PDB file of C-alpha atoms in Angstrom:
ATOM      1  CA  MET X   1       0.000   0.000   0.000  1.00  0.00           C
ATOM      2  CA  ILE X   2       1.228   3.482  -0.848  1.00  0.00           C
ATOM      3  CA  THR X   3       2.249   5.614   2.137  1.00  0.00           C
ATOM      4  CA  GLU X   4       0.509   8.828   3.177  1.00  0.00           C
ATOM      5  CA  GLU X   5       3.685  10.797   2.486  1.00  0.00           C
ATOM      6  CA  LYS X   6       3.952   9.381  -1.055  1.00  0.00           C
ATOM      7  CA  LEU X   7       0.284  10.187  -1.740  1.00  0.00           C
ATOM      8  CA  ALA X   8       0.855  13.783  -0.618  1.00  0.00           C
ATOM      9  CA  ASP X   9       3.950  13.984  -2.851  1.00  0.00           C
ATOM     10  CA  ASN X  10       1.944  12.627  -5.798  1.00  0.00           C
ATOM     11  CA  PHE X  11      -0.820  15.152  -5.144  1.00  0.00           C
ATOM     12  CA  ASN X  12       1.698  18.018  -5.089  1.00  0.00           C
ATOM     13  CA  THR X  13       3.428  16.746  -8.251  1.00  0.00           C
ATOM     14  CA  ILE X  14       0.172  16.575 -10.212  1.00  0.00           C
ATOM     15  CA  ILE X  15      -0.811  20.079  -9.131  1.00  0.00           C
ATOM     16  CA  GLU X  16       2.659  21.428  -9.915  1.00  0.00           C
ATOM     17  CA  GLU X  17       2.800  19.879 -13.403  1.00  0.00           C
ATOM     18  CA  MET X  18      -0.823  20.201 -14.501  1.00  0.00           C
ATOM     19  CA  HIS X  19      -2.003  23.351 -12.718  1.00  0.00           C
ATOM     20  CA  PRO X  20       0.963  25.719 -12.250  1.00  0.00           C
ATOM     21  CA  ARG X  21      -1.259  28.666 -11.286  1.00  0.00           C
ATOM     22  CA  VAL X  22      -2.686  26.708  -8.354  1.00  0.00           C
ATOM     23  CA  TRP X  23       0.788  25.387  -7.515  1.00  0.00           C
ATOM     24  CA  GLU X  24       1.929  28.992  -7.000  1.00  0.00           C
ATOM     25  CA  LEU X  25      -0.491  29.071  -4.054  1.00  0.00           C
ATOM     26  CA  LEU X  26      -0.153  25.490  -2.854  1.00  0.00           C
ATOM     27  CA  GLN X  27       3.621  25.629  -2.514  1.00  0.00           C
ATOM     28  CA  HIS X  28       3.085  27.990   0.439  1.00  0.00           C
ATOM     29  CA  CYS X  29       0.898  25.439   2.232  1.00  0.00           C
ATOM     30  CA  TYR X  30       1.506  22.241   4.155  1.00  0.00           C
ATOM     31  CA  VAL X  31      -0.183  19.299   2.423  1.00  0.00           C
ATOM     32  CA  LYS X  32      -0.806  16.129   4.372  1.00  0.00           C
ATOM     33  CA  VAL X  33      -2.781  12.948   3.767  1.00  0.00           C
ATOM     34  CA  ILE X  34      -4.922  12.222   6.787  1.00  0.00           C
ATOM     35  CA  THR X  35      -6.350   8.788   7.528  1.00  0.00           C
ATOM     36  CA  SER X  36      -9.434   8.673   9.680  1.00  0.00           C
ATOM     37  CA  CYS X  37     -11.269   5.770  11.208  1.00  0.00           C
ATOM     38  CA  PHE X  38     -14.994   5.968  11.797  1.00  0.00           C
ATOM     39  CA  MET X  39     -16.584   4.566  14.938  1.00  0.00           C
ATOM     40  CA  ASN X  40     -13.263   3.313  16.346  1.00  0.00           C
ATOM     41  CA  SER X  41     -12.933   0.850  13.494  1.00  0.00           C
ATOM     42  CA  CYS X  42     -10.183   0.977  10.898  1.00  0.00           C
ATOM     43  CA  VAL X  43     -11.602  -1.850   8.813  1.00  0.00           C
ATOM     44  CA  SER X  44     -12.012   0.604   5.957  1.00  0.00           C
ATOM     45  CA  PRO X  45     -10.125   3.807   6.767  1.00  0.00           C
ATOM     46  CA  VAL X  46     -10.910   6.966   4.833  1.00  0.00           C
ATOM     47  CA  GLN X  47      -8.037   9.050   3.504  1.00  0.00           C
ATOM     48  CA  TYR X  48      -8.277  12.681   2.554  1.00  0.00           C
ATOM     49  CA  ILE X  49      -5.989  15.609   1.794  1.00  0.00           C
ATOM     50  CA  GLY X  50      -5.546  18.224   4.487  1.00  0.00           C
ATOM     51  CA  ILE X  51      -4.217  21.534   3.195  1.00  0.00           C
ATOM     52  CA  TYR X  52      -2.967  23.839   5.936  1.00  0.00           C
ATOM     53  CA  CYS X  53      -2.756  27.385   4.568  1.00  0.00           C
ATOM     54  CA  PRO X  54      -1.594  30.710   5.950  1.00  0.00           C
ATOM     55  CA  ASP X  55      -4.382  33.240   6.429  1.00  0.00           C
ATOM     56  CA  GLU X  56      -3.078  35.405   3.554  1.00  0.00           C
ATOM     57  CA  ILE X  57      -3.875  32.783   0.879  1.00  0.00           C
ATOM     58  CA  PHE X  58      -6.587  30.727   2.574  1.00  0.00           C
ATOM     59  CA  ALA X  59      -9.466  32.206   0.531  1.00  0.00           C
ATOM     60  CA  SER X  60      -7.561  31.685  -2.736  1.00  0.00           C
ATOM     61  CA  ILE X  61      -6.948  28.012  -1.926  1.00  0.00           C
ATOM     62  CA  VAL X  62     -10.594  27.470  -0.958  1.00  0.00           C
ATOM     63  CA  ALA X  63     -11.609  28.998  -4.309  1.00  0.00           C
ATOM     64  CA  GLU X  64      -9.649  26.199  -6.042  1.00  0.00           C
ATOM     65  CA  LYS X  65     -11.184  23.434  -3.929  1.00  0.00           C
ATOM     66  CA  ASN X  66     -13.093  21.786  -6.810  1.00  0.00           C
ATOM     67  CA  LEU X  67      -9.904  21.381  -8.828  1.00  0.00           C
ATOM     68  CA  LEU X  68      -8.030  20.102  -5.763  1.00  0.00           C
ATOM     69  CA  ARG X  69     -10.869  17.666  -5.061  1.00  0.00           C
ATOM     70  CA  GLU X  70     -10.642  16.267  -8.620  1.00  0.00           C
ATOM     71  CA  VAL X  71      -6.933  15.539  -8.188  1.00  0.00           C
ATOM     72  CA  ALA X  72      -7.550  13.964  -4.767  1.00  0.00           C
ATOM     73  CA  LYS X  73     -10.268  11.700  -6.162  1.00  0.00           C
ATOM     74  CA  TYR X  74      -7.958  10.697  -9.029  1.00  0.00           C
ATOM     75  CA  LEU X  75      -5.509   9.477  -6.379  1.00  0.00           C
ATOM     76  CA  GLY X  76      -8.262   7.555  -4.570  1.00  0.00           C
ATOM     77  CA  LEU X  77      -8.666  10.040  -1.727  1.00  0.00           C
ATOM     78  CA  ALA X  78     -12.101  10.875  -0.365  1.00  0.00           C
ATOM     79  CA  GLU X  79     -11.986  14.645   0.053  1.00  0.00           C
ATOM     80  CA  VAL X  80      -9.971  17.838   0.403  1.00  0.00           C
ATOM     81  CA  VAL X  81     -10.118  19.795   3.641  1.00  0.00           C
ATOM     82  CA  CYS X  82      -8.637  23.290   3.807  1.00  0.00           C
ATOM     83  CA  LEU X  83      -7.523  24.500   7.224  1.00  0.00           C
ATOM     84  CA  ASN X  84      -6.412  27.984   8.194  1.00  0.00           C
ATOM     85  CA  ALA X  85      -2.999  27.367   9.767  1.00  0.00           C
ATOM     86  CA  THR X  86      -2.773  30.902  11.167  1.00  0.00           C
ATOM     87  CA  LYS X  87      -6.013  30.505  13.115  1.00  0.00           C
ATOM     88  CA  LEU X  88      -5.046  27.024  14.326  1.00  0.00           C
ATOM     89  CA  LEU X  89      -1.814  28.384  15.753  1.00  0.00           C
ATOM     90  CA  ARG X  90      -3.554  31.318  17.447  1.00  0.00           C
ATOM     91  CA  ASP X  91      -6.291  29.206  19.031  1.00  0.00           C
ATOM     92  CA  PRO X  92      -5.700  29.385  22.808  1.00  0.00           C
ATOM     93  CA  LEU X  93      -7.446  26.025  23.332  1.00  0.00           C
ATOM     94  CA  SER X  94      -5.411  24.200  20.700  1.00  0.00           C
ATOM     95  CA  ARG X  95      -3.417  21.179  21.835  1.00  0.00           C
ATOM     96  CA  LEU X  96      -1.562  21.052  18.529  1.00  0.00           C
ATOM     97  CA  LYS X  97       1.793  22.018  20.054  1.00  0.00           C
ATOM     98  CA  THR X  98       1.696  19.273  22.685  1.00  0.00           C
ATOM     99  CA  ASP X  99      -0.118  16.546  20.719  1.00  0.00           C
ATOM    100  CA  TYR X 100       1.484  17.036  17.292  1.00  0.00           C
ATOM    101  CA  PRO X 101       4.720  19.022  17.752  1.00  0.00           C
ATOM    102  CA  GLN X 102       6.095  18.265  14.270  1.00  0.00           C
ATOM    103  CA  LEU X 103       2.906  19.487  12.578  1.00  0.00           C
ATOM    104  CA  TRP X 104       2.951  22.549  14.864  1.00  0.00           C
ATOM    105  CA  LEU X 105       6.499  23.365  13.679  1.00  0.00           C
ATOM    106  CA  GLU X 106       5.523  22.917  10.020  1.00  0.00           C
ATOM    107  CA  LEU X 107       2.618  25.323  10.486  1.00  0.00           C
ATOM    108  CA  ILE X 108       4.835  27.854  12.254  1.00  0.00           C
ATOM    109  CA  TRP X 109       7.171  27.641   9.244  1.00  0.00           C
ATOM    110  CA  ILE X 110       4.509  28.259   6.567  1.00  0.00           C
ATOM    111  CA  THR X 111       2.780  31.062   8.459  1.00  0.00           C
ATOM    112  CA  THR X 112       6.079  32.823   9.213  1.00  0.00           C
ATOM    113  CA  GLU X 113       7.153  32.487   5.591  1.00  0.00           C
ATOM    114  CA  ALA X 114       3.831  33.951   4.427  1.00  0.00           C
ATOM    115  CA  GLN X 115       4.198  36.934   6.769  1.00  0.00           C
ATOM    116  CA  GLU X 116       7.691  37.628   5.422  1.00  0.00           C
ATOM    117  CA  HIS X 117       6.440  37.586   1.815  1.00  0.00           C
ATOM    118  CA  SER X 118       3.551  39.932   2.563  1.00  0.00           C
ATOM    119  CA  SER X 119       5.762  42.473   4.365  1.00  0.00           C
TER     120      SER X 119
END
């Protein structure tokens, strides 16, 4: 079975090669394949693409969601979910830093990079 990381790489490659305008936005995001199990059973897990975007480009990424969804479905993924990384990091109730420190660092990186480009 293909790994989540490889699926995310394939997703990014297709967008980069086939949709360069969207890739200009997506390259500033963190793309991750997420596997979820319903009702505590992983008999048939569902995989989808999570796109964590800085606030500055979030609306532009959401506007391309239909195209992103087509690519995800081509790869056998169920859906595309866009998440505002800036808001996740600012949420005072978030446990992201303690529960998922590597993801937290990735999101810090993309939001900091976006702030530097907009300055």
